[in-house]
Short mmCIF file of C-alpha atoms in Angstrom, two decimals:
data_model
loop_
_atom_site.label_atom_id
_atom_site.label_comp_id
_atom_site.label_asym_id
_atom_site.label_seq_id
_atom_site.Cartn_x
_atom_site.Cartn_y
_atom_site.Cartn_z
CA MET A 8 -85.94 22.42 -10.51
CA ARG A 9 -84.33 19.54 -12.31
CA ALA A 10 -80.68 20.44 -12.87
CA ALA A 11 -80.33 21.59 -16.45
CA ARG A 12 -76.78 20.61 -17.27
CA THR A 13 -75.22 21.19 -20.61
CA LEU A 14 -72.05 19.80 -22.07
CA ILE A 15 -70.87 20.87 -25.47
CA ARG A 16 -67.79 19.47 -27.08
CA TRP A 17 -66.70 21.24 -30.22
CA VAL A 18 -63.27 20.31 -31.48
CA LEU A 19 -61.30 21.77 -34.33
CA GLY A 20 -58.25 19.75 -35.31
CA PHE A 21 -55.83 20.59 -38.03
CA ALA A 22 -52.76 18.60 -39.03
CA VAL A 23 -49.82 20.50 -40.43
CA GLY A 24 -48.18 17.56 -42.15
CA LEU A 25 -45.46 17.05 -39.53
CA GLY A 26 -45.90 13.29 -39.37
CA GLY A 27 -48.82 20.64 -6.59
CA ILE A 28 -50.02 24.15 -7.70
CA VAL A 29 -47.27 26.43 -8.86
CA GLY A 30 -47.52 30.18 -8.44
CA PRO A 31 -48.47 32.68 -11.15
CA VAL A 32 -46.09 33.38 -14.00
CA ALA A 33 -44.26 36.69 -13.66
CA ALA A 34 -45.91 39.45 -15.72
CA GLN A 35 -42.76 40.87 -17.29
CA VAL A 36 -42.84 42.63 -20.66
CA SER A 37 -40.02 41.14 -22.68
CA HIS A 38 -41.74 40.27 -25.97
CA PRO A 39 -43.60 42.51 -28.48
CA MET A 40 -46.71 40.31 -28.16
CA ASP A 41 -46.82 40.41 -24.35
CA PRO A 42 -50.00 41.89 -22.84
CA LEU A 43 -49.98 45.46 -21.60
CA ALA A 44 -48.32 45.89 -18.22
CA TRP A 45 -49.77 47.83 -15.31
CA GLY A 46 -47.69 50.92 -16.01
CA GLU A 47 -48.59 50.86 -19.71
CA TYR A 48 -52.30 51.13 -18.89
CA TRP A 49 -51.54 54.22 -16.83
CA THR A 50 -49.50 55.65 -19.67
CA VAL A 51 -52.60 55.37 -21.87
CA LEU A 52 -54.68 57.28 -19.32
CA GLU A 53 -52.06 59.95 -18.74
CA VAL A 54 -51.47 60.54 -22.46
CA LEU A 55 -55.20 60.86 -23.17
CA GLN A 56 -55.57 63.17 -20.19
CA ALA A 57 -52.70 65.38 -21.36
CA ASP A 58 -54.25 65.60 -24.84
CA GLY A 59 -57.66 66.62 -23.48
CA HIS A 60 -59.49 63.39 -24.35
CA LEU A 61 -60.69 62.43 -20.86
CA ASP A 62 -63.79 63.82 -19.20
CA GLU A 63 -66.56 62.65 -16.87
CA GLU A 64 -68.36 60.84 -19.70
CA THR A 65 -65.30 58.93 -20.95
CA ARG A 66 -65.74 55.17 -20.74
CA PHE A 67 -63.45 52.47 -22.10
CA SER A 68 -64.88 49.55 -24.02
CA HIS A 69 -61.46 47.90 -23.92
CA VAL A 70 -57.76 48.68 -23.84
CA VAL A 71 -55.47 46.08 -25.39
CA LEU A 72 -52.09 45.66 -27.01
CA HIS A 73 -51.81 47.34 -30.41
CA GLU A 74 -49.92 44.61 -32.17
CA PRO A 75 -46.89 45.37 -34.33
CA SER A 76 -46.91 44.22 -37.94
CA LYS A 77 -46.78 40.54 -38.69
CA THR A 78 -43.50 40.90 -40.57
CA ASP A 79 -41.82 42.74 -37.70
CA THR A 80 -43.12 40.27 -35.14
CA TRP A 81 -41.84 37.20 -36.96
CA ALA A 82 -38.44 38.92 -37.39
CA TRP A 83 -38.21 40.18 -33.78
CA THR A 84 -35.15 39.41 -31.68
CA THR A 85 -34.11 40.70 -28.28
CA GLU A 86 -31.44 42.76 -30.04
CA ALA A 87 -34.07 44.57 -32.17
CA PRO A 88 -36.82 45.82 -29.83
CA ILE A 89 -40.17 46.94 -31.25
CA PRO A 90 -41.94 50.01 -29.81
CA ARG A 91 -44.97 49.19 -27.70
CA ALA A 92 -48.44 50.63 -28.36
CA ALA A 93 -51.96 50.29 -26.96
CA PHE A 94 -55.32 50.32 -28.74
CA ALA A 95 -58.45 51.63 -27.00
CA VAL A 96 -62.14 51.86 -27.92
CA ILE A 97 -63.70 54.77 -26.05
CA LYS A 98 -67.29 55.92 -25.49
CA GLN A 99 -68.02 59.56 -24.77
CA GLY A 100 -71.74 60.24 -24.58
CA ASP A 101 -73.19 58.95 -27.84
CA ARG A 102 -69.86 59.14 -29.69
CA THR A 103 -67.31 56.35 -30.22
CA PHE A 104 -63.58 56.85 -30.67
CA GLU A 105 -60.58 54.65 -31.43
CA ALA A 106 -57.20 55.64 -30.04
CA VAL A 107 -53.68 54.33 -30.48
CA VAL A 108 -51.16 55.35 -27.83
CA ASP A 109 -47.43 54.92 -28.28
CA VAL A 110 -46.64 53.77 -24.74
CA THR A 111 -42.91 53.51 -25.39
CA ASN A 112 -42.67 57.23 -26.08
CA ALA A 113 -45.78 58.28 -24.10
CA ARG A 114 -47.52 60.04 -26.98
CA LEU A 115 -50.86 59.87 -28.77
CA ALA A 116 -50.41 58.22 -32.16
CA SER A 117 -54.03 58.57 -33.35
CA TRP A 118 -57.49 59.63 -32.16
CA ASN A 119 -60.40 59.03 -34.55
CA GLU A 120 -64.15 59.15 -34.19
CA VAL A 121 -65.91 56.10 -35.65
CA ARG A 122 -69.38 57.01 -36.85
CA GLY A 123 -72.35 54.70 -37.16
CA VAL A 124 -71.08 52.16 -34.63
CA GLN A 125 -71.30 51.61 -30.89
CA PRO A 126 -68.92 49.91 -28.48
CA ASN A 127 -69.80 46.73 -26.64
CA TRP A 128 -71.84 46.74 -23.42
CA LEU A 129 -70.01 48.37 -20.54
CA SER A 130 -70.02 46.80 -17.08
CA GLU A 131 -71.97 49.67 -15.53
CA GLU A 132 -74.65 49.59 -18.23
CA PHE A 133 -76.15 46.24 -17.27
CA PHE A 134 -77.82 47.77 -14.20
CA SER A 135 -77.77 51.46 -15.07
CA MET A 136 -81.44 51.71 -16.09
CA THR A 137 -82.99 50.07 -13.02
CA GLY A 138 -83.82 53.37 -11.34
CA VAL A 139 -85.22 54.81 -14.57
CA VAL A 140 -87.70 51.99 -15.23
CA LYS A 141 -88.76 51.84 -11.57
CA GLN A 142 -89.89 55.45 -11.87
CA HIS A 143 -91.69 55.07 -15.18
CA PRO A 144 -95.48 55.18 -14.52
CA GLU A 145 -96.49 52.62 -17.16
CA PHE A 146 -93.79 50.17 -16.09
CA VAL A 147 -94.65 50.61 -12.41
CA ARG A 148 -98.36 49.97 -13.10
CA ALA A 149 -97.45 46.79 -14.98
CA LEU A 150 -95.45 45.60 -11.96
CA GLU A 151 -98.37 46.43 -9.69
CA ARG A 152 -100.64 44.25 -11.83
CA ARG A 153 -98.21 41.45 -11.04
CA GLY A 154 -98.45 42.08 -7.31
CA TYR A 155 -95.34 44.22 -6.86
CA ASP A 156 -96.37 47.29 -4.86
CA ASP A 157 -92.97 47.42 -3.17
CA LEU A 158 -90.02 47.25 -5.60
CA SER A 159 -87.30 46.94 -2.94
CA PHE A 160 -86.39 43.39 -3.96
CA VAL A 161 -86.99 43.77 -7.68
CA GLU A 162 -83.77 44.00 -9.68
CA CYS A 163 -83.51 44.76 -13.38
CA VAL A 164 -80.88 44.14 -16.04
CA THR A 165 -80.42 45.76 -19.45
CA LEU A 166 -79.31 43.65 -22.43
CA PRO A 167 -78.52 44.48 -26.07
CA PRO A 168 -81.52 44.21 -28.41
CA GLY A 169 -79.91 42.36 -31.29
CA MET A 170 -79.25 43.72 -34.77
CA TYR A 171 -82.65 44.85 -35.99
CA ASP A 172 -83.10 47.84 -38.27
CA LYS A 173 -86.08 49.40 -36.54
CA PRO A 174 -86.34 53.07 -37.63
CA GLU A 175 -87.27 54.26 -34.14
CA TRP A 176 -84.07 52.70 -32.74
CA ARG A 177 -81.64 54.35 -35.12
CA ASP A 178 -79.00 56.63 -33.60
CA LYS A 179 -79.92 55.42 -30.12
CA ARG A 180 -78.17 53.13 -27.66
CA VAL A 181 -81.13 50.81 -27.22
CA GLY A 182 -81.40 48.22 -24.48
CA LEU A 183 -84.14 45.85 -23.33
CA VAL A 184 -84.81 45.87 -19.59
CA ASN A 185 -86.25 42.89 -17.74
CA CYS A 186 -86.65 42.41 -14.02
CA GLU A 187 -86.55 39.58 -11.50
CA ASP A 188 -87.80 38.87 -8.00
CA THR A 189 -84.68 38.24 -5.89
CA ARG A 190 -86.34 37.33 -2.58
CA ARG A 191 -85.03 34.28 -0.70
CA VAL A 192 -83.20 32.66 -3.64
CA ARG A 193 -79.60 32.50 -4.75
CA ASN A 194 -80.40 31.44 -8.32
CA THR A 195 -82.53 34.24 -9.75
CA TRP A 196 -82.57 32.78 -13.28
CA THR A 197 -85.88 31.12 -12.32
CA ARG A 198 -87.39 34.27 -10.80
CA GLN A 199 -87.82 36.33 -13.95
CA ILE A 200 -90.83 38.65 -14.15
CA GLU A 201 -91.83 37.39 -17.58
CA GLY A 202 -93.95 39.19 -20.15
CA LEU A 203 -92.81 42.69 -19.21
CA THR A 204 -90.05 44.55 -21.06
CA ALA A 205 -88.96 48.16 -21.16
CA VAL A 206 -87.24 49.36 -24.33
CA VAL A 207 -84.83 52.11 -23.30
CA ASP A 208 -82.35 54.57 -24.76
CA MET A 209 -79.38 54.38 -22.41
CA ASN A 210 -77.68 57.49 -23.72
CA ALA A 211 -80.78 59.61 -23.14
CA ARG A 212 -81.74 57.59 -20.03
CA GLU A 213 -85.36 57.37 -21.08
CA VAL A 214 -87.97 54.67 -21.66
CA LEU A 215 -88.98 54.42 -25.32
CA GLU A 216 -91.66 51.75 -24.96
CA VAL A 217 -93.17 49.37 -22.42
CA VAL A 218 -94.12 45.96 -23.82
CA ASP A 219 -96.60 44.02 -21.65
CA GLU A 220 -97.49 40.61 -23.07
CA GLY A 221 -99.54 39.54 -20.07
CA VAL A 222 -99.03 38.47 -16.48
CA VAL A 223 -96.98 35.32 -15.97
CA PRO A 224 -96.65 33.93 -12.43
CA VAL A 225 -93.15 33.88 -10.99
CA PRO A 226 -92.26 30.24 -10.19
CA THR A 227 -91.92 29.23 -6.57
CA VAL A 228 -90.04 25.97 -7.12
CA SER A 229 -86.60 25.83 -5.52
CA SER A 230 -83.80 26.03 -8.07
CA ASP A 231 -80.77 26.79 -5.91
CA PHE A 232 -77.91 24.40 -6.52
CA ASP A 233 -75.56 25.09 -3.61
CA GLU A 234 -74.80 22.32 -1.12
CA ALA A 235 -77.13 23.77 1.51
CA SER A 236 -80.03 23.50 -0.96
CA VAL A 237 -79.38 20.18 -2.71
CA GLY A 238 -77.70 18.29 0.11
CA PRO A 239 -74.27 16.63 0.25
CA LEU A 240 -72.50 16.63 -3.10
CA ARG A 241 -71.18 13.42 -4.61
CA THR A 242 -67.54 12.64 -3.97
CA HIS A 243 -65.06 10.35 -5.69
CA ALA A 244 -64.51 6.94 -4.13
CA THR A 245 -60.71 7.18 -4.08
CA PRO A 246 -58.13 9.94 -4.62
CA LEU A 247 -56.60 10.48 -8.05
CA ASN A 248 -53.38 12.47 -7.90
CA VAL A 249 -51.49 14.13 -10.72
CA GLU A 250 -47.84 14.46 -9.80
CA GLN A 251 -44.73 15.66 -11.59
CA PRO A 252 -41.98 15.23 -8.98
CA LEU A 253 -39.32 16.63 -11.34
CA GLY A 254 -41.46 19.58 -12.40
CA PRO A 255 -43.31 20.23 -15.67
CA GLY A 256 -42.02 19.12 -19.03
CA PHE A 257 -42.40 22.61 -20.48
CA LYS A 258 -40.39 25.80 -20.00
CA ILE A 259 -41.79 29.31 -19.61
CA ASN A 260 -39.96 32.53 -20.35
CA GLY A 261 -42.35 35.39 -19.66
CA HIS A 262 -45.23 34.49 -21.96
CA GLU A 263 -43.20 32.24 -24.26
CA VAL A 264 -43.66 28.50 -23.88
CA ALA A 265 -41.43 25.65 -25.10
CA TRP A 266 -42.60 22.03 -24.91
CA GLY A 267 -41.09 19.14 -26.82
CA ARG A 268 -40.83 20.30 -30.41
CA TRP A 269 -43.42 23.04 -29.96
CA SER A 270 -42.84 26.66 -29.02
CA PHE A 271 -45.34 29.53 -28.95
CA HIS A 272 -46.40 32.72 -27.22
CA VAL A 273 -49.59 32.96 -25.11
CA ARG A 274 -51.24 36.26 -24.20
CA PRO A 275 -54.34 36.74 -22.06
CA ASP A 276 -56.64 39.13 -23.92
CA GLN A 277 -59.62 41.16 -22.78
CA ARG A 278 -61.88 40.32 -25.72
CA SER A 279 -60.61 36.91 -26.88
CA GLY A 280 -59.62 35.35 -23.58
CA ALA A 281 -56.27 34.10 -24.89
CA VAL A 282 -54.22 34.72 -28.03
CA ILE A 283 -51.80 32.04 -29.25
CA SER A 284 -49.04 33.50 -31.43
CA LEU A 285 -45.81 32.55 -33.21
CA VAL A 286 -46.32 28.80 -33.09
CA ARG A 287 -43.22 26.97 -34.28
CA TYR A 288 -42.27 23.32 -34.66
CA HIS A 289 -38.62 22.38 -34.08
CA GLN A 290 -37.72 19.52 -36.38
CA ASP A 291 -34.12 18.39 -36.16
CA GLU A 292 -32.06 21.51 -36.95
CA ARG A 293 -34.96 23.25 -38.65
CA VAL A 294 -37.40 25.65 -36.96
CA ARG A 295 -40.66 25.62 -38.90
CA PRO A 296 -43.27 28.41 -38.58
CA ILE A 297 -46.77 26.95 -38.30
CA LEU A 298 -49.31 29.44 -36.96
CA TYR A 299 -48.81 33.19 -36.74
CA GLN A 300 -51.84 33.69 -34.55
CA GLY A 301 -55.03 32.02 -33.40
CA PHE A 302 -57.78 33.19 -31.08
CA LEU A 303 -61.49 33.04 -30.35
CA SER A 304 -63.18 35.58 -32.60
CA GLU A 305 -66.85 35.33 -31.60
CA ILE A 306 -69.52 33.24 -29.89
CA PHE A 307 -72.99 33.55 -31.42
CA VAL A 308 -75.92 32.24 -29.37
CA PRO A 309 -79.39 32.79 -30.93
CA TYR A 310 -82.46 31.74 -28.91
CA MET A 311 -85.49 30.32 -30.72
CA ASP A 312 -88.49 32.10 -29.19
CA PRO A 313 -90.36 34.92 -30.99
CA SER A 314 -91.77 36.63 -27.88
CA THR A 315 -90.41 39.83 -26.32
CA PRO A 316 -87.60 40.00 -25.26
CA TRP A 317 -86.56 36.48 -26.32
CA TYR A 318 -86.48 37.31 -30.02
CA ALA A 319 -83.62 39.72 -29.24
CA ARG A 320 -81.51 37.07 -27.53
CA ASN A 321 -79.03 36.77 -30.38
CA PHE A 322 -76.00 37.06 -28.15
CA LEU A 323 -72.56 37.91 -29.47
CA ASP A 324 -70.87 36.77 -26.29
CA ALA A 325 -67.31 37.83 -27.10
CA GLY A 326 -68.18 41.04 -28.92
CA GLU A 327 -70.97 42.36 -26.68
CA TYR A 328 -70.06 40.97 -23.27
CA SER A 329 -66.25 41.03 -23.10
CA THR A 330 -66.07 44.24 -21.06
CA GLY A 331 -64.14 43.53 -17.88
CA GLY A 332 -62.36 40.68 -19.64
CA LEU A 333 -63.75 37.54 -21.27
CA ALA A 334 -61.60 35.15 -19.21
CA LYS A 335 -62.48 34.68 -15.55
CA PRO A 336 -60.33 33.33 -12.67
CA LEU A 337 -59.64 29.61 -12.78
CA GLU A 338 -60.04 27.54 -9.64
CA PRO A 339 -57.07 25.25 -8.97
CA GLY A 340 -57.99 21.60 -8.68
CA ILE A 341 -61.36 22.13 -10.41
CA ASP A 342 -60.83 24.18 -13.55
CA CYS A 343 -57.22 23.07 -13.96
CA PRO A 344 -55.31 20.10 -12.48
CA ASP A 345 -52.89 20.33 -9.60
CA ASN A 346 -49.85 20.39 -11.91
CA ALA A 347 -50.98 23.54 -13.76
CA ARG A 348 -49.13 26.83 -14.06
CA TYR A 349 -51.10 30.07 -14.26
CA PHE A 350 -50.92 33.42 -16.04
CA ASP A 351 -52.49 36.45 -14.37
CA PHE A 352 -53.93 39.23 -16.50
CA ILE A 353 -54.33 42.98 -16.15
CA VAL A 354 -57.57 44.34 -17.60
CA ALA A 355 -59.04 47.83 -17.92
CA GLY A 356 -62.33 48.72 -16.25
CA ASP A 357 -64.96 51.07 -17.64
CA ASN A 358 -62.84 53.97 -16.38
CA GLY A 359 -59.72 52.63 -18.12
CA ARG A 360 -57.92 51.93 -14.87
CA PRO A 361 -56.11 48.60 -14.65
CA ARG A 362 -56.91 45.78 -12.28
CA THR A 363 -55.45 42.29 -11.98
CA VAL A 364 -57.51 39.18 -12.66
CA GLU A 365 -55.67 36.22 -11.16
CA ARG A 366 -55.27 32.86 -12.87
CA THR A 367 -56.99 33.75 -16.15
CA VAL A 368 -55.04 31.20 -18.23
CA CYS A 369 -53.57 27.88 -17.12
CA LEU A 370 -50.97 25.66 -18.73
CA PHE A 371 -50.55 21.97 -17.96
CA GLU A 372 -49.51 18.61 -19.33
CA ARG A 373 -52.13 15.91 -19.59
CA SER A 374 -51.90 12.15 -19.98
CA ALA A 375 -55.09 10.09 -20.22
CA GLY A 376 -53.40 6.74 -20.66
CA ASP A 377 -53.72 6.84 -24.45
CA ALA A 378 -51.09 6.01 -27.06
CA VAL A 379 -49.85 8.66 -29.45
CA TRP A 380 -49.02 5.82 -31.86
CA ARG A 381 -49.01 2.05 -31.81
CA HIS A 382 -48.53 -0.85 -34.18
CA ARG A 383 -48.08 -3.97 -32.15
CA ASP A 384 -45.72 -6.47 -33.72
CA GLU A 385 -42.45 -8.18 -32.83
CA THR A 386 -40.33 -5.06 -33.37
CA ALA A 387 -42.35 -2.19 -31.91
CA LYS A 388 -44.64 -1.35 -29.06
CA GLY A 389 -46.76 1.73 -28.49
CA ARG A 390 -45.67 5.24 -27.51
CA PRO A 391 -47.48 6.88 -24.58
CA LYS A 392 -49.31 10.08 -25.36
CA ARG A 393 -48.88 13.36 -23.52
CA ASP A 394 -50.55 16.65 -24.46
CA LEU A 395 -49.88 20.28 -23.54
CA VAL A 396 -53.04 22.27 -22.81
CA VAL A 397 -53.56 26.04 -22.70
CA ARG A 398 -56.94 26.72 -21.05
CA PHE A 399 -59.11 29.67 -20.14
CA ALA A 400 -62.71 29.86 -18.96
CA ALA A 401 -65.39 32.46 -19.63
CA VAL A 402 -68.48 33.08 -17.52
CA LEU A 403 -71.17 34.64 -19.73
CA GLY A 404 -74.51 34.91 -18.02
CA ASN A 405 -75.78 31.41 -17.34
CA TYR A 406 -73.03 29.62 -19.29
CA ASP A 407 -69.49 28.78 -18.25
CA TYR A 408 -67.29 28.00 -21.24
CA TYR A 409 -63.96 26.17 -21.30
CA PHE A 410 -61.53 26.78 -24.17
CA ASP A 411 -58.56 24.45 -24.67
CA TRP A 412 -55.68 24.86 -27.10
CA THR A 413 -54.07 21.43 -27.11
CA PHE A 414 -50.62 20.81 -28.60
CA GLN A 415 -49.99 17.17 -29.45
CA GLN A 416 -46.88 15.14 -30.16
CA ASP A 417 -48.09 14.10 -33.61
CA GLY A 418 -47.92 17.67 -34.98
CA THR A 419 -51.59 18.45 -34.41
CA ILE A 420 -53.13 21.45 -32.68
CA ARG A 421 -56.67 20.95 -31.43
CA VAL A 422 -59.06 23.62 -30.22
CA GLY A 423 -61.73 22.31 -27.86
CA VAL A 424 -64.78 24.05 -26.40
CA GLY A 425 -66.72 22.78 -23.41
CA SER A 426 -69.62 24.31 -21.58
CA THR A 427 -71.46 23.85 -18.34
CA GLY A 428 -73.58 26.06 -16.09
CA ILE A 429 -77.36 26.41 -15.95
CA ALA A 430 -80.18 26.87 -18.45
CA GLU A 431 -81.46 30.30 -19.39
CA ALA A 432 -85.13 29.66 -18.87
CA LYS A 433 -88.45 31.32 -19.64
CA MET A 434 -91.22 31.62 -17.08
CA VAL A 435 -94.57 30.32 -18.41
CA ARG A 436 -98.15 30.12 -17.16
CA ASP A 437 -98.47 26.32 -17.48
CA ARG A 438 -97.07 24.14 -14.73
CA MET A 439 -95.85 21.31 -16.99
CA ALA A 440 -96.38 20.07 -20.53
CA MET A 441 -99.56 18.08 -21.08
CA ALA A 442 -99.35 16.53 -24.52
CA ALA A 443 -102.48 15.55 -26.40
CA GLY A 444 -102.84 11.81 -26.77
CA THR A 445 -100.51 10.97 -23.88
CA ASN A 446 -103.22 10.54 -21.22
CA GLY A 447 -101.98 13.58 -19.40
CA ASP A 448 -98.43 12.30 -19.14
CA PRO A 449 -96.32 15.36 -18.28
CA GLY A 450 -92.96 15.97 -19.86
CA SER A 451 -93.80 15.13 -23.46
CA ASN A 452 -93.37 17.84 -26.04
CA GLY A 453 -96.40 16.74 -28.04
CA ASP A 454 -97.21 18.94 -30.99
CA LEU A 455 -94.18 21.25 -31.21
CA MET A 456 -95.75 23.10 -34.13
CA SER A 457 -98.47 24.54 -31.92
CA ASP A 458 -97.36 28.06 -30.93
CA ASP A 459 -99.86 28.24 -28.09
CA ARG A 460 -98.07 25.48 -26.18
CA ALA A 461 -95.96 26.77 -23.29
CA ASP A 462 -93.09 24.54 -24.41
CA ALA A 463 -93.42 25.19 -28.13
CA TYR A 464 -89.91 26.66 -28.19
CA GLY A 465 -88.15 24.64 -25.52
CA ARG A 466 -88.42 21.99 -22.82
CA PHE A 467 -89.95 22.03 -19.39
CA VAL A 468 -87.26 21.68 -16.74
CA ALA A 469 -89.51 22.45 -13.77
CA GLU A 470 -92.99 23.70 -13.00
CA ASN A 471 -93.65 26.96 -14.87
CA ILE A 472 -90.10 26.93 -16.28
CA VAL A 473 -89.09 26.20 -19.89
CA ALA A 474 -85.47 26.08 -21.08
CA VAL A 475 -85.61 27.77 -24.50
CA ASN A 476 -84.09 26.10 -27.57
CA HIS A 477 -80.94 27.77 -28.83
CA ASP A 478 -77.68 27.27 -30.74
CA HIS A 479 -74.01 27.92 -30.03
CA TYR A 480 -71.64 28.91 -32.82
CA PHE A 481 -67.93 29.34 -32.08
CA ASN A 482 -65.75 31.20 -34.54
CA PHE A 483 -61.95 31.14 -34.38
CA ARG A 484 -59.48 33.17 -36.38
CA LEU A 485 -56.51 31.11 -37.55
CA ASP A 486 -53.69 32.87 -39.39
CA LEU A 487 -51.64 29.90 -40.56
CA ASP A 488 -48.09 30.31 -41.83
CA VAL A 489 -47.12 26.70 -42.45
CA ASP A 490 -43.47 26.87 -43.53
CA GLY A 491 -44.04 30.47 -44.63
CA PRO A 492 -46.79 32.98 -45.49
CA ILE A 493 -47.87 31.45 -48.82
CA ASN A 494 -50.45 28.82 -47.87
CA ARG A 495 -53.55 27.35 -49.48
CA PHE A 496 -56.62 25.91 -47.76
CA GLN A 497 -57.72 22.59 -49.19
CA ARG A 498 -61.07 20.99 -48.42
CA ASP A 499 -61.69 17.31 -49.10
CA LYS A 500 -65.23 16.16 -49.86
CA LEU A 501 -66.35 12.56 -49.98
CA GLU A 502 -68.46 11.81 -53.04
CA GLN A 503 -70.23 8.68 -54.12
CA ARG A 504 -69.07 6.96 -57.29
CA ARG A 505 -71.33 4.38 -58.86
CA LEU A 506 -69.56 1.31 -60.22
CA PRO A 507 -70.40 -0.38 -63.54
CA ALA A 508 -73.52 -2.51 -63.58
CA ASP A 509 -71.49 -5.67 -64.07
CA HIS A 510 -69.36 -5.02 -60.94
CA VAL A 511 -70.12 -7.14 -57.89
CA ARG A 512 -70.16 -3.98 -55.74
CA ARG A 513 -72.55 -1.11 -56.37
CA SER A 514 -70.58 1.96 -55.24
CA ILE A 515 -67.52 3.39 -53.49
CA TRP A 516 -66.61 6.84 -52.26
CA VAL A 517 -63.82 8.98 -53.65
CA VAL A 518 -62.14 12.14 -52.40
CA ASN A 519 -62.77 15.35 -54.29
CA SER A 520 -60.23 17.98 -53.22
CA GLU A 521 -60.78 21.68 -53.83
CA THR A 522 -58.70 24.73 -52.98
CA LEU A 523 -60.75 27.47 -51.36
CA ARG A 524 -59.88 30.95 -52.59
CA ASN A 525 -61.53 33.04 -49.88
CA GLU A 526 -63.46 32.85 -46.63
CA ALA A 527 -66.84 33.12 -48.37
CA SER A 528 -66.25 29.86 -50.22
CA ALA A 529 -65.59 28.10 -46.91
CA LYS A 530 -68.71 29.34 -45.14
CA LEU A 531 -70.95 26.96 -43.25
CA ASN A 532 -74.42 26.66 -44.77
CA VAL A 533 -77.21 25.87 -42.31
CA ASP A 534 -80.42 25.01 -44.15
CA LEU A 535 -83.42 24.78 -41.82
CA LYS A 536 -86.00 24.35 -44.60
#
C-alpha cells in the first residue's frame, strides 16, 4: 500500500493591538483553574457512593473541573481561595445524569437527569457488541458467504451512527458494527470486511438490522508501516541539537506560565486536550488582560460516501471520542523537542477512577532563525524571533492531530493544527482505477460523476483500497477580554471599487469593516452548489 500521508496546517492568528528533557511538572493544586487532583477524583466517587448514586451500571462519560465564575477567577488571589468543584456526566442504563460535587467540602451540590440526550462513546462500548453480532444468525451467515466459517480472528468495532432522525432509532443507543480480518497484519485499517454492517442497540444489547450490500474481497496487499515491513527508515544526515544551557526562558508555577511579557494558565482537559486561561500581557507597569479562556471545542470530520456505513461517518472527534482523554502521551524528541517541559494529566476511566496519563501537554521555546521584526538601514538591524509553544496531540482512530498554542513576541497568539497518520480507507471490488479514454492507465480518477466507479468518492491508494474523500473542521472557543470584558469583533472585507472611466487605472480594493453582533453573523458559509 502506498503510504497515505496527510498534513493539514490550519492556523488561526489574532493580533490584540499590542504593537535535555526535563521531568514532568509537579501536579499541585494551587490555582482555581488547576485540573482535578488524584484525591479530588476519589472525593467525587465517595460522595456519589454515599448519596446512593453509584451502582453496577454507573459509567462516567467524563469528570472534569467545574470552573468557578469568570468574575471570581479573574479576581482570585492566594489570599482569597475559591472552593473547588467537579463536574461529571454519568450514564446509568439508558439514563444520563449531570452531577456537580463540591470537593472542598465533600458534598453533592447537584444531581440532575438530562432527558433526550446521550453521553459520548465510552471506552468499553467500542468493542462491547462483538460477541452479540457474532452470535446473530443473519450476521453469521453473511460472514460465511465471505468465507469466514471460523470467527476467531474476526474483530468488530461499534461506532456512532451520526445524527439522523430515523424513527426506529429514537430512544435507543444506536451503533453501527463493522468487522475486520486481523490475521497476520499490524495495520488492520486495510483488512475491513466491507459491505456488511450490523445496526445495534447497545443499551438493549440486540441487533436491530443487518445491512449486506454485497461481498467485497478483503485486500491482501501489505500495508504495515513498521520498520520490519518497510525496511530501514530514513535518517538525517547530521545531528541537529536544541540546547538551552542556562535553562528555559519561561517560568512555571504549578500550571501558571510566565514568558517574556506573557503570562497564562494551562490545564490539561479530558475533552478539549488543553485549556488556556487568564492570558495577560505585561506592558511596562501595566498588566493587561487579553484572553479569559481558549480551547478546542470540536473537530467535525464528515466522509463523502453514501454507502453503509460510510454515510454515518460524520465524526465529532472531540465530543464523541474524548472518553479516556483527548490528549495522548507525547514522545520526547519526536512530538516535542529536547528542551520541552511536560505536564502530566489525571483522567477518569469509564468507572470514574483516576489514572495518570504522562506527558499530555508540552511547553517549549522555539527559534526557526526568523526575525520578529526587521528594517535594515544605518540605524537598526533585525530582532531575532523566539516563540513559546504549548502543544498536545490527539490520536483519534487513523488520525494523529497536533495542536499548538503559540505565543509570539509581537503580541500575537496563533493556534495551529497539524495532522498525520494513515488514511481511513474503503475496501472495493476493483483492483485499481481504469479510466475511460486513458488506454487503461491506472490511477486516473476519470469520470468522478459516475457512482458505479469504485473510486467515485475517493482515490485508490492500493489494490482494492480507496481512501474516501472527507473534510476536517476545527472549532475553537475564544473568550477574549482585551483590556476588559467589553469587546467587539470586527471583520474586514476587501471589496472592489471601480475608478472613473477617465482614470488611468481601472480599479482598486478598499476595506469594508463591520462589527459582528453575534456568532451567527460570523458563521462560515460553505456553498457546494
